[in-house]
Amino acid sequence: MEGEEGDCLYNSFTSAMTLTKMRVPHVPRHYVLPPSKRPNPTLDITTTLPIVDLSSLHHASQRSLTLDKIKIACNEFGFFQVINHGIPLSIVNDALDAAAEFFNLPLEEKMPLLSDNVHAPVRYGTSLNHASDKVHFWRDFIKHYSHPLSDWIHLWPSNPPSYRDKMGNYAKAVQVLQKQLIEAILETLGLNLSNLQEDLEEGNQLMTINCYPACPEPDLTLGMPPHSDYGTLTILLRSGPGLQILDNKKNWLSVPLVEGALMVQLGDQIEVMSNGRYKSVVHQVTVREENRRLSIASIHSLPLNKKIGPAAELVDEQHPESYKEFSFRDFLDFISSNNIADGRFIDSIKKTA
Ligand code: OGA
Ligand code: NI
């Protein structure tokens, strides 16, 4: 039985990289989005998106100024870029190299990791869920749990041989950075950190390593559809342009490349904890004809089974509880039977007044 399902998954699988390697002149029909959902190049509005210099987060006298900047960015966009974040360039470049080498492997090397089970701790795939997607997205990915590293690293790809070392170093560095950022963000909400310390330590880190190969018709498709991430925050590293975020006037803004910067995106868990003071950022990925693009999204969340609801400090008569509580596991259960291209998870837990 299991063998049959496995065969079916295997036989129906075509990675985006395979299509690019075959030099298909057109994207196959099942990648073509309806016109209203295609990327709109003429609507590419240039707004200045916030950049926060984190070097001043550690200086007592400048911390509050930096927190103010973070607060404004969270309010306005649920998004900012960080510079002077403390992760050495060599660690960042090594992680991107490991990603490139992994995706360059022959398909047979990657297939043993293929899985459409969203609960699997390591899985390779394409699109969102190629077995059930009605429209496919021009992306291949590998996802793996990453914290604490010693619980998971032995399950990560063993090929290329340097993958575990290089990706592991980046995973550890990004975990340190996210802790500083989440503490800062919770402080801007006036929340008491001591209640949350243990959950933050034991939180989940899911790294999604994405490969968006060169695409023959980038105007007809997307690398990822509009969505928000489920966690507290996502730290994103990317090799080139293609990320767009939705502003509060419903315009898609292309995120400019800033040398050495990492992107910080608020996720649904922060929206819920903040009782809607901050919103998770809706984002999508466009693809390009000439170059492939790699990205590493490190999605941080509270522990798998921890239920998260609006913080008591942020609920009062003027601000009634606006969300039902949820855990990361609830989110995984949701995506195992719903497609995020059809509707957002967070809308399913909003309370109607
Ligand atoms: C994601 C994501 C953005 C990117 O993996 O959730 O939004 O630029 N990635 O690849
Ligand atoms: Ni995302």
mmCIF file of C-alpha atoms and ligand atoms in Angstrom:
data_model
loop_
_atom_site.group_PDB
_atom_site.id
_atom_site.type_symbol
_atom_site.label_atom_id
_atom_site.label_comp_id
_atom_site.label_asym_id
_atom_site.label_seq_id
_atom_site.Cartn_x
_atom_site.Cartn_y
_atom_site.Cartn_z
ATOM 1 C CA MET A 1 0.000 0.000 0.000
ATOM 2 C CA GLU A 2 2.660 2.427 1.114
ATOM 3 C CA GLY A 3 4.764 1.365 -1.864
ATOM 4 C CA GLU A 4 1.941 2.215 -4.270
ATOM 5 C CA GLU A 5 1.453 5.679 -2.828
ATOM 6 C CA GLY A 6 5.188 6.213 -2.926
ATOM 7 C CA ASP A 7 5.307 5.159 -6.588
ATOM 8 C CA CYS A 8 2.476 7.502 -7.450
ATOM 9 C CA LEU A 9 4.226 10.415 -5.761
ATOM 10 C CA TYR A 10 7.465 9.511 -7.511
ATOM 11 C CA ASN A 11 5.936 9.101 -10.971
ATOM 12 C CA SER A 12 3.973 12.341 -10.937
ATOM 13 C CA PHE A 13 6.943 14.409 -9.775
ATOM 14 C CA THR A 14 8.589 16.944 -12.079
ATOM 15 C CA SER A 15 10.838 19.510 -10.462
ATOM 16 C CA ALA A 16 10.971 23.080 -11.755
ATOM 17 C CA MET A 17 14.698 22.519 -12.304
ATOM 18 C CA THR A 18 13.955 19.578 -14.598
ATOM 19 C CA LEU A 19 11.743 21.815 -16.762
ATOM 20 C CA THR A 20 14.465 24.463 -16.942
ATOM 21 C CA LYS A 21 17.090 21.856 -17.833
ATOM 22 C CA MET A 22 14.817 20.496 -20.584
ATOM 23 C CA ARG A 23 14.666 24.087 -21.907
ATOM 24 C CA VAL A 24 10.892 24.014 -22.250
ATOM 25 C CA PRO A 25 10.003 27.020 -24.432
ATOM 26 C CA HIS A 26 6.742 27.650 -22.518
ATOM 27 C CA VAL A 27 5.663 26.986 -18.970
ATOM 28 C CA PRO A 28 3.382 23.919 -18.911
ATOM 29 C CA ARG A 29 -0.325 24.780 -18.677
ATOM 30 C CA HIS A 30 -0.628 23.822 -15.030
ATOM 31 C CA TYR A 31 1.795 26.636 -14.124
ATOM 32 C CA VAL A 32 -0.231 29.359 -15.832
ATOM 33 C CA LEU A 33 -2.028 31.603 -13.341
ATOM 34 C CA PRO A 34 -5.326 33.342 -14.125
ATOM 35 C CA PRO A 35 -4.575 36.916 -15.301
ATOM 36 C CA SER A 36 -5.676 38.535 -12.007
ATOM 37 C CA LYS A 37 -3.088 36.520 -10.066
ATOM 38 C CA ARG A 38 -0.101 37.066 -12.339
ATOM 39 C CA PRO A 39 2.698 39.416 -11.308
ATOM 40 C CA ASN A 40 2.030 42.925 -12.565
ATOM 41 C CA PRO A 41 5.310 44.597 -13.557
ATOM 42 C CA THR A 42 3.736 47.993 -14.201
ATOM 43 C CA LEU A 43 2.394 48.131 -10.667
ATOM 44 C CA ASP A 44 5.835 48.013 -9.145
ATOM 45 C CA ILE A 45 5.662 50.989 -6.829
ATOM 46 C CA THR A 46 8.901 52.141 -5.250
ATOM 47 C CA THR A 47 8.354 52.974 -1.622
ATOM 48 C CA THR A 48 11.290 53.154 0.718
ATOM 49 C CA LEU A 49 11.195 50.045 2.831
ATOM 50 C CA PRO A 50 12.718 50.210 6.315
ATOM 51 C CA ILE A 51 16.320 49.208 7.005
ATOM 52 C CA VAL A 52 17.373 48.789 10.633
ATOM 53 C CA ASP A 53 21.004 48.900 11.729
ATOM 54 C CA LEU A 54 21.234 46.323 14.497
ATOM 55 C CA SER A 55 24.656 47.377 15.781
ATOM 56 C CA SER A 56 22.920 49.936 18.001
ATOM 57 C CA LEU A 57 20.571 47.336 19.535
ATOM 58 C CA HIS A 58 23.348 46.339 21.925
ATOM 59 C CA HIS A 59 24.213 49.840 23.145
ATOM 60 C CA ALA A 60 22.057 50.789 26.097
ATOM 61 C CA SER A 61 21.954 54.463 25.076
ATOM 62 C CA GLN A 62 20.843 53.742 21.489
ATOM 63 C CA ARG A 63 18.619 50.732 22.080
ATOM 64 C CA SER A 64 15.411 52.673 22.495
ATOM 65 C CA LEU A 65 15.943 54.531 19.193
ATOM 66 C CA THR A 66 16.449 51.214 17.412
ATOM 67 C CA LEU A 67 13.355 49.792 19.096
ATOM 68 C CA ASP A 68 11.385 52.813 17.845
ATOM 69 C CA LYS A 69 12.500 52.077 14.283
ATOM 70 C CA ILE A 70 11.543 48.432 14.639
ATOM 71 C CA LYS A 71 8.153 49.408 16.059
ATOM 72 C CA ILE A 72 7.393 51.754 13.145
ATOM 73 C CA ALA A 73 8.464 49.090 10.611
ATOM 74 C CA CYS A 74 6.311 46.429 12.316
ATOM 75 C CA ASN A 75 3.309 48.760 12.390
ATOM 76 C CA GLU A 76 3.611 49.922 8.843
ATOM 77 C CA PHE A 77 4.787 46.844 6.941
ATOM 78 C CA GLY A 78 5.333 43.858 9.251
ATOM 79 C CA PHE A 79 8.656 43.816 7.459
ATOM 80 C CA PHE A 80 12.155 45.320 7.570
ATOM 81 C CA GLN A 81 15.678 44.588 6.441
ATOM 82 C CA VAL A 82 18.523 44.345 8.950
ATOM 83 C CA ILE A 83 22.156 45.332 8.458
ATOM 84 C CA ASN A 84 25.056 44.833 10.869
ATOM 85 C CA HIS A 85 23.175 41.770 12.080
ATOM 86 C CA GLY A 86 26.317 39.986 13.268
ATOM 87 C CA ILE A 87 26.271 36.978 10.899
ATOM 88 C CA PRO A 88 29.616 36.909 9.055
ATOM 89 C CA LEU A 89 29.478 37.076 5.264
ATOM 90 C CA SER A 90 31.433 33.812 5.008
ATOM 91 C CA ILE A 91 28.693 31.931 6.894
ATOM 92 C CA VAL A 92 26.015 33.489 4.679
ATOM 93 C CA ASN A 93 27.899 32.657 1.467
ATOM 94 C CA ASP A 94 28.648 29.118 2.609
ATOM 95 C CA ALA A 95 24.934 28.516 3.258
ATOM 96 C CA LEU A 96 24.019 29.750 -0.237
ATOM 97 C CA ASP A 97 26.789 27.574 -1.721
ATOM 98 C CA ALA A 98 25.491 24.514 0.109
ATOM 99 C CA ALA A 99 21.996 25.262 -1.206
ATOM 100 C CA ALA A 100 23.292 25.666 -4.772
ATOM 101 C CA GLU A 101 25.234 22.410 -4.589
ATOM 102 C CA PHE A 102 22.248 20.533 -3.209
ATOM 103 C CA PHE A 103 19.902 21.650 -5.990
ATOM 104 C CA ASN A 104 22.595 20.925 -8.610
ATOM 105 C CA LEU A 105 22.688 17.251 -7.606
ATOM 106 C CA PRO A 106 21.112 14.791 -10.041
ATOM 107 C CA LEU A 107 17.427 14.247 -9.300
ATOM 108 C CA GLU A 108 18.028 10.641 -8.124
ATOM 109 C CA GLU A 109 20.084 12.007 -5.228
ATOM 110 C CA LYS A 110 17.246 14.240 -4.057
ATOM 111 C CA MET A 111 14.360 11.828 -4.614
ATOM 112 C CA PRO A 112 14.868 9.830 -1.380
ATOM 113 C CA LEU A 113 13.957 13.030 0.492
ATOM 114 C CA LEU A 114 10.800 13.627 -1.572
ATOM 115 C CA SER A 115 7.717 13.779 0.637
ATOM 116 C CA ASP A 116 4.321 15.437 0.570
ATOM 117 C CA ASN A 117 3.809 14.810 4.285
ATOM 118 C CA VAL A 118 3.855 18.274 5.869
ATOM 119 C CA HIS A 119 4.769 16.722 9.234
ATOM 120 C CA ALA A 120 8.019 15.188 7.948
ATOM 121 C CA PRO A 121 11.055 16.815 9.603
ATOM 122 C CA VAL A 122 13.007 16.855 6.321
ATOM 123 C CA ARG A 123 11.418 16.989 2.906
ATOM 124 C CA TYR A 124 12.235 17.810 -0.676
ATOM 125 C CA GLY A 125 9.528 18.940 -3.064
ATOM 126 C CA THR A 126 8.335 21.327 -5.725
ATOM 127 C CA SER A 127 5.608 23.996 -5.968
ATOM 128 C CA LEU A 128 3.695 24.097 -2.626
ATOM 129 C CA ASN A 129 2.459 20.513 -2.633
ATOM 130 C CA HIS A 130 2.819 19.053 -6.087
ATOM 131 C CA ALA A 131 0.464 16.171 -5.353
ATOM 132 C CA SER A 132 -2.510 18.437 -4.645
ATOM 133 C CA ASP A 133 -1.755 21.876 -6.177
ATOM 134 C CA LYS A 134 -4.227 22.898 -8.856
ATOM 135 C CA VAL A 135 -1.832 25.529 -10.166
ATOM 136 C CA HIS A 136 1.857 24.844 -9.718
ATOM 137 C CA PHE A 137 4.527 27.302 -8.656
ATOM 138 C CA TRP A 138 7.977 27.575 -10.202
ATOM 139 C CA ARG A 139 9.940 26.494 -7.155
ATOM 140 C CA ASP A 140 11.822 23.505 -5.760
ATOM 141 C CA PHE A 141 12.547 23.321 -2.057
ATOM 142 C CA ILE A 142 14.045 21.403 0.773
ATOM 143 C CA LYS A 143 12.704 22.027 4.275
ATOM 144 C CA HIS A 144 14.178 20.833 7.520
ATOM 145 C CA TYR A 145 13.788 21.356 11.230
ATOM 146 C CA SER A 146 16.901 22.984 12.614
ATOM 147 C CA HIS A 147 16.664 23.708 16.356
ATOM 148 C CA PRO A 148 18.120 22.362 18.522
ATOM 149 C CA LEU A 149 20.529 21.391 15.776
ATOM 150 C CA SER A 150 21.720 18.136 17.381
ATOM 151 C CA ASP A 151 18.131 16.762 17.278
ATOM 152 C CA TRP A 152 17.842 17.133 13.513
ATOM 153 C CA ILE A 153 21.127 17.539 11.662
ATOM 154 C CA HIS A 154 21.648 13.783 11.210
ATOM 155 C CA LEU A 155 18.443 13.734 9.119
ATOM 156 C CA TRP A 156 19.607 16.494 6.756
ATOM 157 C CA PRO A 157 21.021 15.734 3.296
ATOM 158 C CA SER A 158 24.381 13.940 3.483
ATOM 159 C CA ASN A 159 25.185 15.124 -0.034
ATOM 160 C CA PRO A 160 26.843 17.497 -0.857
ATOM 161 C CA PRO A 161 29.241 16.408 1.888
ATOM 162 C CA SER A 162 29.664 19.947 3.264
ATOM 163 C CA TYR A 163 25.890 20.593 3.452
ATOM 164 C CA ARG A 164 25.404 19.815 7.144
ATOM 165 C CA ASP A 165 28.388 21.874 8.260
ATOM 166 C CA LYS A 166 27.652 24.905 6.132
ATOM 167 C CA MET A 167 23.886 24.964 6.598
ATOM 168 C CA GLY A 168 24.311 24.079 10.283
ATOM 169 C CA ASN A 169 26.574 27.068 10.911
ATOM 170 C CA TYR A 170 24.050 29.380 9.304
ATOM 171 C CA ALA A 171 21.173 27.762 11.232
ATOM 172 C CA LYS A 172 22.944 28.381 14.545
ATOM 173 C CA ALA A 173 23.837 31.968 13.679
ATOM 174 C CA VAL A 174 20.327 32.811 12.529
ATOM 175 C CA GLN A 175 18.875 31.271 15.706
ATOM 176 C CA VAL A 176 20.968 33.689 17.809
ATOM 177 C CA LEU A 177 19.855 36.609 15.640
ATOM 178 C CA GLN A 178 16.167 35.704 15.771
ATOM 179 C CA LYS A 179 16.277 35.582 19.570
ATOM 180 C CA GLN A 180 17.594 39.152 19.695
ATOM 181 C CA LEU A 181 14.952 40.243 17.208
ATOM 182 C CA ILE A 182 11.987 38.527 18.823
ATOM 183 C CA GLU A 183 12.962 39.968 22.203
ATOM 184 C CA ALA A 184 13.160 43.424 20.657
ATOM 185 C CA ILE A 185 9.805 43.013 18.889
ATOM 186 C CA LEU A 186 8.052 41.750 22.038
ATOM 187 C CA GLU A 187 9.554 44.669 23.934
ATOM 188 C CA THR A 188 8.034 47.096 21.405
ATOM 189 C CA LEU A 189 4.658 45.537 22.243
ATOM 190 C CA GLY A 190 5.265 46.030 25.962
ATOM 191 C CA LEU A 191 5.081 42.276 26.614
ATOM 192 C CA ASN A 192 6.704 40.614 29.593
ATOM 193 C CA LEU A 193 9.499 38.446 28.271
ATOM 194 C CA SER A 194 10.079 36.371 31.372
ATOM 195 C CA ASN A 195 6.810 34.466 30.825
ATOM 196 C CA LEU A 196 7.919 33.535 27.328
ATOM 197 C CA GLN A 197 11.614 32.824 27.823
ATOM 198 C CA GLU A 198 11.275 29.030 27.989
ATOM 199 C CA ASP A 199 9.010 28.824 24.938
ATOM 200 C CA LEU A 200 11.410 30.990 22.974
ATOM 201 C CA GLU A 201 14.364 28.753 23.931
ATOM 202 C CA GLU A 202 12.478 25.608 22.974
ATOM 203 C CA GLY A 203 10.930 27.124 19.887
ATOM 204 C CA ASN A 204 10.865 25.544 16.477
ATOM 205 C CA GLN A 205 13.097 26.572 13.573
ATOM 206 C CA LEU A 206 12.097 25.348 10.132
ATOM 207 C CA MET A 207 14.500 26.226 7.357
ATOM 208 C CA THR A 208 13.044 26.333 3.868
ATOM 209 C CA ILE A 209 15.695 26.417 1.193
ATOM 210 C CA ASN A 210 14.125 27.530 -2.076
ATOM 211 C CA CYS A 211 15.368 27.303 -5.637
ATOM 212 C CA TYR A 212 13.551 29.300 -8.324
ATOM 213 C CA PRO A 213 15.116 28.240 -11.636
ATOM 214 C CA ALA A 214 15.175 30.495 -14.697
ATOM 215 C CA CYS A 215 11.660 30.474 -16.158
ATOM 216 C CA PRO A 216 10.758 30.823 -19.869
ATOM 217 C CA GLU A 217 7.584 32.846 -19.183
ATOM 218 C CA PRO A 218 7.994 34.680 -15.872
ATOM 219 C CA ASP A 219 4.941 36.891 -16.476
ATOM 220 C CA LEU A 220 2.534 33.941 -16.390
ATOM 221 C CA THR A 221 3.541 32.317 -13.139
ATOM 222 C CA LEU A 222 4.985 32.865 -9.659
ATOM 223 C CA GLY A 223 7.624 31.171 -7.531
ATOM 224 C CA MET A 224 5.346 31.374 -4.503
ATOM 225 C CA PRO A 225 1.772 32.690 -4.263
ATOM 226 C CA PRO A 226 0.742 35.436 -1.807
ATOM 227 C CA HIS A 227 0.950 34.077 1.739
ATOM 228 C CA SER A 228 2.098 34.965 5.232
ATOM 229 C CA ASP A 229 4.397 32.732 7.275
ATOM 230 C CA TYR A 230 2.880 30.975 10.311
ATOM 231 C CA GLY A 231 5.632 31.626 12.858
ATOM 232 C CA THR A 232 6.705 34.498 15.046
ATOM 233 C CA LEU A 233 9.195 35.768 12.536
ATOM 234 C CA THR A 234 11.039 34.663 9.428
ATOM 235 C CA ILE A 235 14.589 35.648 8.615
ATOM 236 C CA LEU A 236 15.142 35.521 4.881
ATOM 237 C CA LEU A 237 18.364 35.362 2.917
ATOM 238 C CA ARG A 238 18.213 35.539 -0.870
ATOM 239 C CA SER A 239 20.605 35.551 -3.788
ATOM 240 C CA GLY A 240 18.713 38.025 -5.974
ATOM 241 C CA PRO A 241 15.545 40.099 -6.463
ATOM 242 C CA GLY A 242 12.054 38.575 -6.644
ATOM 243 C CA LEU A 243 10.480 39.099 -3.209
ATOM 244 C CA GLN A 244 7.410 41.334 -3.139
ATOM 245 C CA ILE A 245 5.415 42.396 -0.104
ATOM 246 C CA LEU A 246 1.851 43.700 0.054
ATOM 247 C CA ASP A 247 1.479 47.102 1.719
ATOM 248 C CA ASN A 248 -1.590 48.253 3.616
ATOM 249 C CA LYS A 249 -2.978 49.883 0.453
ATOM 250 C CA LYS A 250 -2.783 46.492 -1.275
ATOM 251 C CA ASN A 251 0.119 47.450 -3.546
ATOM 252 C CA TRP A 252 2.851 44.919 -4.278
ATOM 253 C CA LEU A 253 6.245 46.393 -3.415
ATOM 254 C CA SER A 254 9.461 44.848 -4.700
ATOM 255 C CA VAL A 255 11.991 44.533 -1.915
ATOM 256 C CA PRO A 256 15.237 46.211 -3.050
ATOM 257 C CA LEU A 257 18.546 44.421 -2.685
ATOM 258 C CA VAL A 258 20.612 45.897 0.145
ATOM 259 C CA GLU A 259 24.139 44.578 0.373
ATOM 260 C CA GLY A 260 24.665 42.250 3.311
ATOM 261 C CA ALA A 261 21.100 42.682 4.561
ATOM 262 C CA LEU A 262 18.746 39.970 5.793
ATOM 263 C CA MET A 263 14.985 40.358 5.640
ATOM 264 C CA VAL A 264 12.734 40.079 8.683
ATOM 265 C CA GLN A 265 9.082 39.191 8.179
ATOM 266 C CA LEU A 266 6.462 39.095 10.915
ATOM 267 C CA GLY A 267 4.421 35.902 10.953
ATOM 268 C CA ASP A 268 0.937 34.890 12.071
ATOM 269 C CA GLN A 269 2.016 34.001 15.631
ATOM 270 C CA ILE A 270 3.058 37.622 16.249
ATOM 271 C CA GLU A 271 -0.174 38.920 14.741
ATOM 272 C CA VAL A 272 -2.134 36.693 17.135
ATOM 273 C CA MET A 273 0.029 37.406 20.221
ATOM 274 C CA SER A 274 -0.203 41.132 19.549
ATOM 275 C CA ASN A 275 -3.997 40.802 19.182
ATOM 276 C CA GLY A 276 -3.703 42.379 15.729
ATOM 277 C CA ARG A 277 -1.525 45.390 16.740
ATOM 278 C CA TYR A 278 1.041 44.006 14.300
ATOM 279 C CA LYS A 279 0.063 42.167 11.134
ATOM 280 C CA SER A 280 1.943 39.325 9.474
ATOM 281 C CA VAL A 281 3.316 40.446 6.117
ATOM 282 C CA VAL A 282 1.770 39.008 2.956
ATOM 283 C CA HIS A 283 4.479 38.262 0.422
ATOM 284 C CA GLN A 284 5.002 36.489 -2.916
ATOM 285 C CA VAL A 285 7.906 35.554 -5.145
ATOM 286 C CA THR A 286 8.302 36.416 -8.821
ATOM 287 C CA VAL A 287 10.623 34.500 -11.142
ATOM 288 C CA ARG A 288 12.928 35.579 -13.922
ATOM 289 C CA GLU A 289 13.886 34.484 -17.391
ATOM 290 C CA GLU A 290 17.679 34.797 -17.090
ATOM 291 C CA ASN A 291 18.775 33.697 -13.640
ATOM 292 C CA ARG A 292 17.858 31.205 -11.063
ATOM 293 C CA ARG A 293 17.367 32.540 -7.557
ATOM 294 C CA LEU A 294 18.064 30.849 -4.244
ATOM 295 C CA SER A 295 16.656 31.792 -0.872
ATOM 296 C CA ILE A 296 16.809 30.485 2.667
ATOM 297 C CA ALA A 297 13.789 31.269 4.834
ATOM 298 C CA SER A 298 14.360 30.471 8.495
ATOM 299 C CA ILE A 299 10.902 30.332 10.021
ATOM 300 C CA HIS A 300 10.878 30.602 13.803
ATOM 301 C CA SER A 301 7.895 29.689 15.915
ATOM 302 C CA LEU A 302 6.967 28.729 19.438
ATOM 303 C CA PRO A 303 7.142 24.961 20.170
ATOM 304 C CA LEU A 304 5.116 22.650 17.905
ATOM 305 C CA ASN A 305 2.293 22.005 20.378
ATOM 306 C CA LYS A 306 2.268 25.353 22.193
ATOM 307 C CA LYS A 307 -1.097 27.103 21.817
ATOM 308 C CA ILE A 308 -0.708 30.815 21.193
ATOM 309 C CA GLY A 309 -3.453 33.335 21.798
ATOM 310 C CA PRO A 310 -3.599 37.105 22.186
ATOM 311 C CA ALA A 311 -1.403 38.279 25.101
ATOM 312 C CA ALA A 312 -3.505 39.146 28.158
ATOM 313 C CA GLU A 313 -1.772 42.556 28.412
ATOM 314 C CA LEU A 314 -3.131 43.491 24.978
ATOM 315 C CA VAL A 315 -6.758 42.523 25.565
ATOM 316 C CA ASP A 316 -9.219 44.970 27.134
ATOM 317 C CA GLU A 317 -12.684 46.387 26.477
ATOM 318 C CA GLN A 318 -11.519 48.467 23.526
ATOM 319 C CA HIS A 319 -9.438 45.577 22.196
ATOM 320 C CA PRO A 320 -11.396 42.345 22.622
ATOM 321 C CA GLU A 321 -9.666 39.080 21.736
ATOM 322 C CA SER A 322 -9.615 39.013 17.934
ATOM 323 C CA TYR A 323 -8.145 35.541 17.338
ATOM 324 C CA LYS A 324 -8.648 31.996 18.526
ATOM 325 C CA GLU A 325 -5.528 30.326 19.832
ATOM 326 C CA PHE A 326 -3.464 28.036 17.599
ATOM 327 C CA SER A 327 -0.245 26.036 17.581
ATOM 328 C CA PHE A 328 2.270 25.319 14.827
ATOM 329 C CA ARG A 329 0.796 21.797 14.727
ATOM 330 C CA ASP A 330 -2.661 23.266 14.034
ATOM 331 C CA PHE A 331 -1.150 25.159 11.118
ATOM 332 C CA LEU A 332 0.437 21.964 9.729
ATOM 333 C CA ASP A 333 -2.903 20.168 10.046
ATOM 334 C CA PHE A 334 -4.539 23.064 8.172
ATOM 335 C CA ILE A 335 -2.096 22.928 5.248
ATOM 336 C CA SER A 336 -2.310 19.167 4.997
ATOM 337 C CA SER A 337 -5.935 19.570 3.863
ATOM 338 C CA ASN A 338 -6.027 23.169 2.558
ATOM 339 C CA ASN A 339 -4.000 24.946 -0.060
ATOM 340 C CA ILE A 340 -2.493 28.253 1.089
ATOM 341 C CA ALA A 341 -2.894 29.594 -2.453
ATOM 342 C CA ASP A 342 -6.697 29.462 -1.863
ATOM 343 C CA GLY A 343 -6.903 31.200 1.505
ATOM 344 C CA ARG A 344 -4.844 32.271 4.476
ATOM 345 C CA PHE A 345 -4.662 30.207 7.635
ATOM 346 C CA ILE A 346 -4.950 33.276 9.858
ATOM 347 C CA ASP A 347 -8.366 34.097 8.395
ATOM 348 C CA SER A 348 -9.586 30.748 9.745
ATOM 349 C CA ILE A 349 -8.804 31.759 13.351
ATOM 350 C CA LYS A 350 -10.063 35.359 13.302
ATOM 351 C CA LYS A 351 -12.971 35.940 15.665
ATOM 352 C CA THR A 352 -15.856 37.825 14.192
ATOM 353 C CA ALA A 353 -17.231 40.426 16.596
HETATM 354 C C1 OGA B 1 8.890 31.236 2.113
HETATM 355 C C2 OGA B 1 9.061 32.504 1.351
HETATM 356 C C3 OGA B 1 10.435 33.942 0.023
HETATM 357 C C4 OGA B 1 11.569 33.861 -0.928
HETATM 358 O O1 OGA B 1 9.711 30.307 1.909
HETATM 359 O O2 OGA B 1 7.948 31.179 2.928
HETATM 360 O O3 OGA B 1 8.202 33.337 1.431
HETATM 361 O O4 OGA B 1 12.060 34.940 -1.293
HETATM 362 N N1 OGA B 1 10.167 32.673 0.626
HETATM 363 O O5 OGA B 1 11.954 32.768 -1.310
HETATM 364 NI NI NI B 2 7.006 33.045 3.133
#
